[in-house]
């Protein structure tokens, strides 16, 4: 009789659910998923929760394999030596393998007044807190969205389409990821929706007050509701538990997603930093990384050498309200290219992606092992180049931007 293996997965987001489902391939593996909420948060729709067009929640029974035990709790510490995790509400839990998929949340709100007066929307609870604030504000109240990455752009468009008076303070360039052509298309749509876009090097918020934001050059804008979307941060659980992390707190791993400290710990999603060259924090990367993390554990159980990641990208999809969107095509190494689809077709492309995500998870729940995006070729050559440059001491980030 074969021995049973206990795998504990921390975090029931895109990466954690994908990994947990995939692990049910083996009948001799017991999978426990620990997550603080009883429902799956479809984070890519959180701006819609803010705008009132979706609740951004999916029942776990729709995306999680029957064989996975869901524990609604929070891990407060990982004890790698004892191979156990401490839970906030319910004692400790032992594991043979641990998958660290704790995801991300808002970046620390270090700008004066931001923690007190601005509303981040990176987690379900944050988005839910903002909703009634917007409902209570008069329709004409000035709303400022800080940060013009995809989350900021999507939120600004969503609120403007709902009739709000929105200013988007970019903190630099509008949509830094976008190709110049794609950026022009987004700027045009935002203008049509009535969003005032403030970009350029001075367009940084330096202070937030109850009813205004101050910009770098001293200009003050009235702002009855300030929405903060600038940057993601990660939970400090790995660092707090004495595990090696990158500078922001992502668990440091090798190319098989195995912790550099401990072969029994594997990471995936936004909270993983393979070779200290993390992937773009995105659902697009989280699901393949979740599948790869599960494959790493399954390979070890089978006595085989785990494969390295070969993450490839194809696009960034941004909704611009409910009727318009942009599918910004990218090369496999995640650099935006000239081609994009915008307008109504762009909105449909984005909606298709949002719908296909839970479907991928559900498919993996019903047929573990069927997901194969993480096995697609592409992106490998560039990553190898980055790894070589890193080993040789060259600045990887500069290389990446090239
Ligand atoms: C508004 C918005 C729109 C976005 N749109 C897109 C998009 O269009 N495309 C895209 O690719 N990406 C998008 N993203 C980014 C994407 O949502 C994240 O990159 C993705 O959620 C990362 O997946 P994950 O599984 O690593 O982490 P998460 O989805 O963050 O899941 C992590 C889970 O772990 C739980 N957890 C954390 N700490 C603990 C603990 N100590 N114990 C137990 N559980 C814990 C969390 O509560 C959470 O449920 C968007 C994000 C936001 C906020």
Tab-separated table of C-alpha atoms and ligand atoms in Angstrom:
chain	number	residue	atom	x	y	z
A	1	UNK	CA	0.000	0.000	0.000
A	2	UNK	CA	1.355	3.460	-0.903
A	3	UNK	CA	1.641	6.084	1.802
A	4	UNK	CA	-0.649	9.093	1.708
A	5	UNK	CA	0.906	12.504	1.013
A	6	UNK	CA	-0.547	15.655	2.588
A	7	UNK	CA	-0.291	18.774	0.478
A	8	UNK	CA	-1.398	22.058	2.013
A	9	UNK	CA	-2.088	24.966	-0.331
A	10	UNK	CA	-2.026	28.460	1.169
A	11	UNK	CA	-4.349	30.783	-0.743
A	12	UNK	CA	-7.445	29.981	-2.788
A	13	UNK	CA	-6.911	32.434	-5.664
A	14	UNK	CA	-6.172	31.596	-9.301
A	15	UNK	CA	-2.815	29.941	-8.589
A	16	UNK	CA	-3.872	28.077	-5.442
A	17	UNK	CA	-7.112	26.671	-6.880
A	18	UNK	CA	-5.361	25.579	-10.086
A	19	UNK	CA	-2.633	23.840	-8.069
A	20	UNK	CA	-5.075	22.201	-5.640
A	21	UNK	CA	-7.280	20.864	-8.446
A	22	UNK	CA	-4.329	19.477	-10.362
A	23	UNK	CA	-2.973	17.657	-7.332
A	24	UNK	CA	-6.149	15.558	-7.154
A	25	UNK	CA	-4.730	13.619	-10.104
A	26	UNK	CA	-3.235	11.251	-7.567
A	27	UNK	CA	-5.566	9.344	-5.295
A	28	UNK	CA	-2.818	9.009	-2.664
A	29	UNK	CA	-2.510	12.802	-2.257
A	30	UNK	CA	-4.713	14.610	0.260
A	31	UNK	CA	-5.122	18.261	-0.651
A	32	UNK	CA	-6.122	20.953	1.842
A	33	UNK	CA	-6.690	24.490	0.596
A	34	UNK	CA	-6.600	27.255	3.204
A	35	UNK	CA	-8.243	30.559	2.355
A	36	UNK	CA	-9.685	33.297	4.578
A	37	UNK	CA	-13.021	33.459	2.739
A	38	UNK	CA	-15.633	30.802	1.904
A	39	UNK	CA	-15.965	32.062	-1.689
A	40	UNK	CA	-13.550	32.373	-4.588
A	41	UNK	CA	-12.716	35.990	-5.446
A	42	UNK	CA	-12.627	36.638	-9.185
A	43	UNK	CA	-10.198	39.520	-8.689
A	44	UNK	CA	-10.077	40.575	-12.308
A	45	UNK	CA	-13.665	41.789	-11.842
A	46	UNK	CA	-13.110	43.822	-8.653
A	47	UNK	CA	-13.364	47.126	-10.548
A	48	UNK	CA	-16.777	45.922	-11.706
A	49	UNK	CA	-17.792	45.380	-8.092
A	50	UNK	CA	-16.809	49.012	-7.493
A	51	UNK	CA	-18.803	50.113	-10.548
A	52	UNK	CA	-21.787	47.938	-9.634
A	53	UNK	CA	-21.850	45.546	-12.612
A	54	UNK	CA	-20.601	42.355	-10.882
A	55	UNK	CA	-19.999	40.998	-7.374
A	56	UNK	CA	-16.603	39.467	-8.332
A	57	UNK	CA	-17.323	36.300	-6.372
A	58	UNK	CA	-17.681	32.690	-7.558
A	59	UNK	CA	-18.753	29.767	-5.338
A	60	UNK	CA	-15.830	27.421	-4.637
A	61	UNK	CA	-18.074	24.502	-5.520
A	62	UNK	CA	-18.023	25.804	-9.109
A	63	UNK	CA	-14.222	25.900	-9.433
A	64	UNK	CA	-12.739	23.564	-6.812
A	65	UNK	CA	-12.386	19.804	-7.218
A	66	UNK	CA	-14.579	17.720	-4.907
A	67	UNK	CA	-11.472	16.014	-3.585
A	68	UNK	CA	-9.982	19.238	-2.184
A	69	UNK	CA	-10.699	20.028	1.466
A	70	UNK	CA	-11.347	23.771	1.883
A	71	UNK	CA	-10.469	25.246	5.272
A	72	UNK	CA	-11.690	28.804	5.798
A	73	UNK	CA	-8.856	30.181	7.870
A	74	UNK	CA	-5.665	32.227	7.620
A	75	UNK	CA	-2.131	30.867	7.915
A	76	UNK	CA	-0.209	32.995	10.393
A	77	UNK	CA	3.112	31.136	10.266
A	78	UNK	CA	4.946	28.450	8.314
A	79	UNK	CA	7.271	26.223	10.313
A	80	UNK	CA	9.473	24.684	7.616
A	81	UNK	CA	11.516	22.596	10.075
A	82	UNK	CA	8.381	21.006	11.569
A	83	UNK	CA	6.555	20.964	8.214
A	84	UNK	CA	3.498	22.587	9.703
A	85	UNK	CA	1.456	25.761	9.371
A	86	UNK	CA	-0.192	27.682	12.194
A	87	UNK	CA	-3.772	28.785	11.570
A	88	UNK	CA	-5.372	31.922	12.980
A	89	UNK	CA	-8.483	30.107	14.221
A	90	UNK	CA	-7.710	26.437	14.322
A	91	UNK	CA	-4.346	25.262	15.680
A	92	UNK	CA	-1.698	23.790	13.406
A	93	UNK	CA	-1.719	21.598	10.335
A	94	UNK	CA	1.100	19.296	9.193
A	95	UNK	CA	2.120	18.910	5.577
A	96	UNK	CA	4.418	16.815	3.433
A	97	UNK	CA	4.446	19.500	0.721
A	98	UNK	CA	3.335	23.112	0.927
A	99	UNK	CA	2.219	25.296	-1.962
A	100	UNK	CA	2.579	28.975	-1.197
A	101	UNK	CA	-0.003	30.884	-3.272
A	102	UNK	CA	-0.856	33.787	-0.959
A	103	UNK	CA	-1.237	36.220	-3.868
A	104	UNK	CA	-1.125	39.965	-3.565
A	105	UNK	CA	-3.007	42.963	-2.243
A	106	UNK	CA	-2.533	46.701	-2.287
A	107	UNK	CA	0.868	48.268	-2.025
A	108	UNK	CA	1.574	50.034	1.248
A	109	UNK	CA	-0.148	53.428	1.240
A	110	UNK	CA	2.861	55.505	2.227
A	111	UNK	CA	1.778	58.831	0.676
A	112	UNK	CA	0.617	61.172	3.474
A	113	UNK	CA	-3.123	60.897	4.030
A	114	UNK	CA	-3.552	57.960	1.621
A	115	UNK	CA	-4.016	55.293	4.294
A	116	UNK	CA	-6.637	57.490	5.966
A	117	UNK	CA	-8.554	58.920	3.013
A	118	UNK	CA	-7.876	56.842	-0.123
A	119	UNK	CA	-9.642	53.608	-1.058
A	120	UNK	CA	-7.542	50.751	-2.480
A	121	UNK	CA	-9.413	48.041	-4.413
A	122	UNK	CA	-6.999	45.125	-4.591
A	123	UNK	CA	-8.988	42.797	-2.356
A	124	UNK	CA	-12.661	41.895	-2.104
A	125	UNK	CA	-13.009	43.627	1.250
A	126	UNK	CA	-11.398	46.821	-0.028
A	127	UNK	CA	-13.661	46.937	-3.086
A	128	UNK	CA	-16.698	46.205	-0.907
A	129	UNK	CA	-15.724	49.051	1.426
A	130	UNK	CA	-15.562	51.528	-1.457
A	131	UNK	CA	-18.914	50.621	-3.011
A	132	UNK	CA	-21.208	52.225	-0.375
A	133	UNK	CA	-18.903	55.255	-0.216
A	134	UNK	CA	-19.488	55.849	-3.912
A	135	UNK	CA	-23.197	55.165	-3.542
A	136	UNK	CA	-23.399	57.784	-0.793
A	137	UNK	CA	-21.488	60.426	-2.777
A	138	UNK	CA	-23.547	62.731	-5.024
A	139	UNK	CA	-23.368	61.841	-8.725
A	140	UNK	CA	-21.501	65.088	-9.413
A	141	UNK	CA	-18.841	64.469	-6.708
A	142	UNK	CA	-15.303	64.563	-8.124
A	143	UNK	CA	-13.676	61.113	-8.055
A	144	UNK	CA	-9.905	60.694	-8.440
A	145	UNK	CA	-8.359	57.403	-9.507
A	146	UNK	CA	-4.664	57.234	-8.657
A	147	UNK	CA	-2.492	54.996	-10.853
A	148	UNK	CA	-2.904	54.289	-14.567
A	149	UNK	CA	-1.947	50.653	-14.841
A	150	UNK	CA	-4.732	48.333	-16.033
A	151	UNK	CA	-6.609	48.463	-12.702
A	152	UNK	CA	-6.639	52.268	-12.631
A	153	UNK	CA	-7.687	52.556	-16.267
A	154	UNK	CA	-10.454	49.977	-15.851
A	155	UNK	CA	-11.752	51.607	-12.676
A	156	UNK	CA	-11.722	55.119	-14.125
A	157	UNK	CA	-13.597	53.953	-17.244
A	158	UNK	CA	-16.109	51.918	-15.237
A	159	UNK	CA	-16.969	54.850	-12.969
A	160	UNK	CA	-17.089	57.389	-15.796
A	161	UNK	CA	-19.439	55.167	-17.764
A	162	UNK	CA	-21.680	55.075	-14.677
A	163	UNK	CA	-21.892	58.862	-14.885
A	164	UNK	CA	-19.179	59.856	-12.392
A	165	UNK	CA	-16.856	62.831	-12.821
A	166	UNK	CA	-13.480	61.100	-12.916
A	167	UNK	CA	-9.886	62.300	-12.971
A	168	UNK	CA	-7.172	59.713	-13.586
A	169	UNK	CA	-3.797	60.702	-12.123
A	170	UNK	CA	-1.302	58.495	-13.947
A	171	UNK	CA	1.799	58.879	-11.778
A	172	UNK	CA	3.738	58.916	-15.066
A	173	UNK	CA	2.576	57.532	-18.378
A	174	UNK	CA	-0.959	56.266	-19.126
A	175	UNK	CA	-0.871	52.460	-19.314
A	176	UNK	CA	2.917	51.926	-19.132
A	177	UNK	CA	2.563	48.391	-20.542
A	178	UNK	CA	0.697	49.502	-23.672
A	179	UNK	CA	2.195	50.010	-27.117
A	180	UNK	CA	1.977	53.667	-28.255
A	181	UNK	CA	-0.865	52.794	-30.638
A	182	UNK	CA	-2.794	50.999	-27.922
A	183	UNK	CA	-2.198	53.909	-25.548
A	184	UNK	CA	-3.648	56.367	-28.071
A	185	UNK	CA	-6.736	54.203	-28.401
A	186	UNK	CA	-7.214	54.028	-24.611
A	187	UNK	CA	-6.679	57.800	-24.249
A	188	UNK	CA	-9.291	58.431	-26.936
A	189	UNK	CA	-11.852	56.217	-25.243
A	190	UNK	CA	-11.212	57.742	-21.813
A	191	UNK	CA	-11.654	61.221	-23.313
A	192	UNK	CA	-14.952	60.113	-24.842
A	193	UNK	CA	-16.099	58.879	-21.437
A	194	UNK	CA	-15.220	62.297	-19.997
A	195	UNK	CA	-12.251	61.105	-17.891
A	196	UNK	CA	-9.667	63.835	-17.272
A	197	UNK	CA	-6.258	62.179	-17.653
A	198	UNK	CA	-3.315	63.822	-15.888
A	199	UNK	CA	-0.044	62.253	-17.000
A	200	UNK	CA	3.628	63.174	-17.201
A	201	UNK	CA	6.396	63.295	-14.649
A	202	UNK	CA	4.587	65.740	-12.342
A	203	UNK	CA	1.386	63.710	-12.274
A	204	UNK	CA	2.180	62.090	-8.943
A	205	UNK	CA	-0.074	62.330	-5.926
A	206	UNK	CA	1.997	63.561	-2.958
A	207	UNK	CA	-0.784	63.899	-0.380
A	208	UNK	CA	-4.410	62.887	0.050
A	209	UNK	CA	-6.931	64.811	2.156
A	210	UNK	CA	-10.588	64.109	2.906
A	211	UNK	CA	-11.766	66.197	-0.059
A	212	UNK	CA	-8.685	66.762	-2.255
A	213	UNK	CA	-5.453	65.329	-3.609
A	214	UNK	CA	-2.214	67.260	-3.976
A	215	UNK	CA	0.082	66.684	-6.957
A	216	UNK	CA	3.874	66.874	-7.219
A	217	UNK	CA	3.962	70.440	-8.528
A	218	UNK	CA	1.696	71.699	-5.729
A	219	UNK	CA	-1.548	71.702	-7.706
A	220	UNK	CA	-4.568	70.595	-5.718
A	221	UNK	CA	-7.563	68.773	-7.183
A	222	UNK	CA	-10.922	68.488	-5.453
A	223	UNK	CA	-11.598	64.815	-4.765
A	224	UNK	CA	-14.545	63.631	-2.764
A	225	UNK	CA	-13.612	59.983	-3.325
A	226	UNK	CA	-9.997	58.959	-3.999
A	227	UNK	CA	-9.437	55.447	-5.352
A	228	UNK	CA	-5.884	54.090	-4.964
A	229	UNK	CA	-4.755	51.571	-7.585
A	230	UNK	CA	-1.014	52.309	-7.712
A	231	UNK	CA	0.882	49.060	-7.285
A	232	UNK	CA	0.451	45.692	-5.607
A	233	UNK	CA	2.107	44.430	-2.429
A	234	UNK	CA	2.349	40.835	-1.190
A	235	UNK	CA	1.606	39.275	2.216
A	236	UNK	CA	4.630	39.138	4.527
A	237	UNK	CA	3.881	35.547	5.604
A	238	UNK	CA	6.939	34.008	3.906
A	239	UNK	CA	9.325	36.637	5.280
A	240	UNK	CA	7.719	36.465	8.735
A	241	UNK	CA	8.222	32.706	8.692
A	242	UNK	CA	11.953	33.105	8.059
A	243	UNK	CA	11.850	31.981	4.418
A	244	UNK	CA	13.944	33.702	1.756
A	245	UNK	CA	12.038	36.314	-0.210
A	246	UNK	CA	12.742	38.979	-2.783
A	247	UNK	CA	12.786	42.654	-1.799
A	248	UNK	CA	8.983	42.969	-1.783
A	249	UNK	CA	8.316	39.687	0.072
A	250	UNK	CA	7.654	37.154	-2.702
A	251	UNK	CA	8.940	33.672	-1.872
A	252	UNK	CA	12.288	33.089	-3.613
A	253	UNK	CA	12.344	29.918	-5.675
A	254	UNK	CA	14.341	28.199	-8.371
A	255	UNK	CA	12.974	27.703	-11.880
A	256	UNK	CA	10.852	24.733	-10.760
A	257	UNK	CA	9.116	27.075	-8.266
A	258	UNK	CA	10.769	25.253	-5.353
A	259	UNK	CA	11.758	27.413	-2.386
A	260	UNK	CA	15.490	28.068	-2.284
A	261	UNK	CA	15.351	27.072	1.410
A	262	UNK	CA	13.264	23.932	1.357
A	263	UNK	CA	12.413	21.321	-1.287
A	264	UNK	CA	9.041	20.699	0.370
A	265	UNK	CA	7.826	24.256	-0.250
A	266	UNK	CA	6.734	25.330	-3.730
A	267	UNK	CA	5.345	28.749	-4.677
A	268	UNK	CA	2.985	30.045	-7.372
A	269	UNK	CA	1.219	33.185	-8.516
A	270	UNK	CA	1.819	36.774	-7.438
A	271	UNK	CA	3.642	35.716	-4.250
A	272	UNK	CA	6.364	33.716	-6.074
A	273	UNK	CA	9.711	35.075	-7.257
A	274	UNK	CA	11.344	32.386	-9.408
A	275	UNK	CA	15.104	33.078	-9.649
A	276	UNK	CA	14.336	36.553	-8.300
A	277	UNK	CA	12.880	37.340	-11.740
A	278	UNK	CA	9.158	37.314	-10.957
A	279	UNK	CA	6.500	37.096	-13.641
A	280	UNK	CA	4.042	39.941	-14.238
A	281	UNK	CA	1.608	39.960	-11.314
A	282	UNK	CA	-1.418	38.776	-13.233
A	283	UNK	CA	-4.032	36.127	-13.460
A	284	UNK	CA	-2.492	35.331	-16.836
A	285	UNK	CA	0.670	34.153	-15.064
A	286	UNK	CA	-0.931	32.880	-11.839
A	287	UNK	CA	-2.866	29.984	-13.358
A	288	UNK	CA	0.032	28.506	-15.360
A	289	UNK	CA	2.288	28.965	-12.339
A	290	UNK	CA	-0.277	27.153	-10.180
A	291	UNK	CA	-0.309	24.252	-12.633
A	292	UNK	CA	3.495	24.236	-12.744
A	293	UNK	CA	3.732	24.220	-8.929
A	294	UNK	CA	1.423	21.198	-8.771
A	295	UNK	CA	3.466	19.463	-11.493
A	296	UNK	CA	6.639	20.074	-9.484
A	297	UNK	CA	5.130	18.313	-6.460
A	298	UNK	CA	3.708	15.503	-8.612
A	299	UNK	CA	7.089	14.996	-10.309
A	300	UNK	CA	8.854	14.687	-6.953
A	301	UNK	CA	6.254	12.173	-5.778
A	302	UNK	CA	6.859	10.179	-8.959
A	303	UNK	CA	10.617	10.312	-8.399
A	304	UNK	CA	11.104	12.444	-11.487
A	305	UNK	CA	12.996	15.689	-12.064
A	306	UNK	CA	10.540	18.660	-12.096
A	307	UNK	CA	10.502	20.798	-15.215
A	308	UNK	CA	11.387	24.501	-15.150
A	309	UNK	CA	8.762	27.157	-15.862
A	310	UNK	CA	8.266	28.334	-19.395
A	311	UNK	CA	5.748	31.089	-19.040
A	312	UNK	CA	4.606	32.691	-22.232
A	313	UNK	CA	2.397	35.747	-22.673
A	314	UNK	CA	0.137	36.891	-25.457
A	315	UNK	CA	-1.712	40.030	-24.412
A	316	UNK	CA	-3.032	42.390	-21.810
A	317	UNK	CA	-6.808	42.856	-21.882
A	318	UNK	CA	-8.318	46.001	-20.399
A	319	UNK	CA	-12.000	46.827	-20.145
A	320	UNK	CA	-12.973	50.445	-20.785
A	321	UNK	CA	-16.422	50.324	-19.293
A	322	UNK	CA	-18.894	47.640	-20.305
A	323	UNK	CA	-19.085	48.468	-24.003
A	324	UNK	CA	-15.470	49.014	-24.998
A	325	UNK	CA	-12.120	47.455	-24.253
A	326	UNK	CA	-8.699	46.764	-25.626
A	327	UNK	CA	-6.873	43.545	-26.368
A	328	UNK	CA	-3.256	44.730	-26.432
A	329	UNK	CA	-1.246	41.985	-28.102
A	330	UNK	CA	2.201	41.171	-26.726
A	331	UNK	CA	5.051	38.942	-27.745
A	332	UNK	CA	5.735	35.753	-25.793
A	333	UNK	CA	8.179	37.614	-23.525
A	334	UNK	CA	5.445	40.031	-22.441
A	335	UNK	CA	6.357	43.110	-24.448
A	336	UNK	CA	3.397	44.904	-26.075
A	337	UNK	CA	3.434	44.953	-29.876
A	338	UNK	CA	1.764	47.244	-32.431
A	339	UNK	CA	-1.351	45.079	-32.823
A	340	UNK	CA	-4.453	45.583	-30.719
A	341	UNK	CA	-8.185	45.083	-30.951
A	342	UNK	CA	-10.282	47.890	-29.498
A	343	UNK	CA	-13.900	49.077	-29.417
A	344	UNK	CA	-16.743	46.616	-28.946
A	345	UNK	CA	-14.619	43.697	-30.137
A	346	UNK	CA	-12.003	44.595	-27.509
A	347	UNK	CA	-14.742	44.542	-24.838
A	348	UNK	CA	-15.908	41.129	-26.025
A	349	UNK	CA	-12.330	39.811	-25.970
A	350	UNK	CA	-11.931	40.981	-22.377
A	351	UNK	CA	-15.277	39.503	-21.351
A	352	UNK	CA	-14.331	36.224	-23.000
A	353	UNK	CA	-11.087	36.132	-20.967
A	354	UNK	CA	-12.949	36.907	-17.734
A	355	UNK	CA	-15.406	34.081	-18.415
A	356	UNK	CA	-12.793	31.572	-19.486
A	357	UNK	CA	-10.759	31.913	-16.259
A	358	UNK	CA	-13.252	30.165	-13.921
A	359	UNK	CA	-13.940	27.732	-16.755
A	360	UNK	CA	-10.248	26.747	-16.854
A	361	UNK	CA	-10.357	26.173	-13.091
A	362	UNK	CA	-13.599	24.186	-13.314
A	363	UNK	CA	-12.231	22.069	-16.176
A	364	UNK	CA	-9.141	21.259	-14.118
A	365	UNK	CA	-11.402	20.381	-11.161
A	366	UNK	CA	-13.353	17.886	-13.283
A	367	UNK	CA	-10.408	16.562	-15.268
A	368	UNK	CA	-7.190	17.169	-13.300
A	369	UNK	CA	-4.158	17.331	-15.565
A	370	UNK	CA	-6.115	18.686	-18.546
A	371	UNK	CA	-4.838	22.289	-18.290
A	372	UNK	CA	-1.808	22.740	-20.527
A	373	UNK	CA	-1.148	26.473	-20.986
A	374	UNK	CA	1.970	26.231	-18.785
A	375	UNK	CA	3.403	23.719	-21.233
A	376	UNK	CA	3.101	26.036	-24.252
A	377	UNK	CA	6.434	26.834	-25.768
A	378	UNK	CA	7.601	30.426	-25.994
A	379	UNK	CA	9.082	33.000	-23.666
A	380	UNK	CA	11.853	30.541	-22.812
A	381	UNK	CA	14.644	32.076	-24.878
A	382	UNK	CA	14.144	35.514	-23.336
A	383	UNK	CA	13.981	34.077	-19.826
A	384	UNK	CA	17.194	32.114	-20.376
A	385	UNK	CA	18.811	35.323	-21.572
A	386	UNK	CA	17.628	37.101	-18.416
A	387	UNK	CA	18.920	34.312	-16.202
A	388	UNK	CA	22.300	34.373	-17.937
A	389	UNK	CA	22.493	38.157	-17.566
A	390	UNK	CA	21.578	37.844	-13.914
A	391	UNK	CA	24.258	35.243	-13.282
A	392	UNK	CA	26.774	37.469	-15.036
A	393	UNK	CA	25.692	40.363	-12.805
A	394	UNK	CA	24.092	42.473	-15.556
A	395	UNK	CA	21.016	44.539	-14.619
A	396	UNK	CA	18.163	42.199	-15.489
A	397	UNK	CA	15.462	44.864	-15.289
A	398	UNK	CA	17.182	47.026	-17.893
A	399	UNK	CA	17.563	44.012	-20.129
A	400	UNK	CA	13.924	43.160	-19.690
A	401	UNK	CA	12.770	46.603	-20.661
A	402	UNK	CA	14.820	46.480	-23.873
B	1	LIG	C1	-9.210	45.204	-10.120
B	1	LIG	C2	-8.209	44.202	-10.624
B	1	LIG	C3	-8.251	43.829	-11.957
B	1	LIG	C4	-7.321	42.910	-12.459
B	1	LIG	N1	-7.395	42.553	-13.768
B	1	LIG	C5	-6.529	41.641	-14.263
B	1	LIG	C6	-6.624	41.214	-15.622
B	1	LIG	O1	-7.475	41.694	-16.376
B	1	LIG	N2	-5.765	40.265	-16.040
B	1	LIG	C7	-4.820	39.715	-15.227
B	1	LIG	O2	-4.059	38.851	-15.686
B	1	LIG	N3	-4.692	40.092	-13.939
B	1	LIG	C8	-5.527	41.040	-13.426
B	1	LIG	N4	-5.434	41.431	-12.124
B	1	LIG	C9	-4.367	40.862	-11.283
B	1	LIG	C10	-4.768	39.494	-10.762
B	1	LIG	O3	-6.014	39.574	-10.128
B	1	LIG	C11	-3.727	38.942	-9.786
B	1	LIG	O4	-2.460	39.010	-10.365
B	1	LIG	C12	-4.102	37.512	-9.433
B	1	LIG	O5	-5.244	37.545	-8.604
B	1	LIG	C13	-2.979	36.728	-8.768
B	1	LIG	O6	-3.442	35.440	-8.485
B	1	LIG	P1	-2.916	34.623	-7.215
B	1	LIG	O7	-3.611	33.319	-7.226
B	1	LIG	O8	-1.451	34.671	-7.174
B	1	LIG	O9	-3.398	35.484	-5.958
B	1	LIG	P2	-4.820	35.958	-5.453
B	1	LIG	O10	-5.831	35.918	-6.528
B	1	LIG	O11	-4.536	37.246	-4.777
B	1	LIG	O12	-5.215	34.859	-4.385
B	1	LIG	C14	-4.488	34.688	-3.194
B	1	LIG	C15	-5.412	34.158	-2.127
B	1	LIG	O13	-4.619	33.840	-0.981
B	1	LIG	C16	-5.289	34.286	0.178
B	1	LIG	N5	-4.325	34.456	1.267
B	1	LIG	C17	-3.435	35.459	1.437
B	1	LIG	N6	-2.737	35.289	2.579
B	1	LIG	C18	-3.203	34.145	3.133
B	1	LIG	C19	-2.894	33.444	4.335
B	1	LIG	N7	-1.972	33.897	5.182
B	1	LIG	N8	-3.584	32.305	4.630
B	1	LIG	C20	-4.525	31.836	3.764
B	1	LIG	N9	-4.853	32.457	2.615
B	1	LIG	C21	-4.205	33.602	2.307
B	1	LIG	C22	-5.927	35.588	-0.294
B	1	LIG	O14	-6.944	36.013	0.585
B	1	LIG	C23	-6.441	35.176	-1.671
B	1	LIG	O15	-7.710	34.577	-1.584
B	1	LIG	C24	-6.339	42.358	-11.583
B	1	LIG	C25	-6.306	42.729	-10.242
B	1	LIG	C26	-7.217	43.648	-9.761
B	1	LIG	C27	-7.175	44.041	-8.305
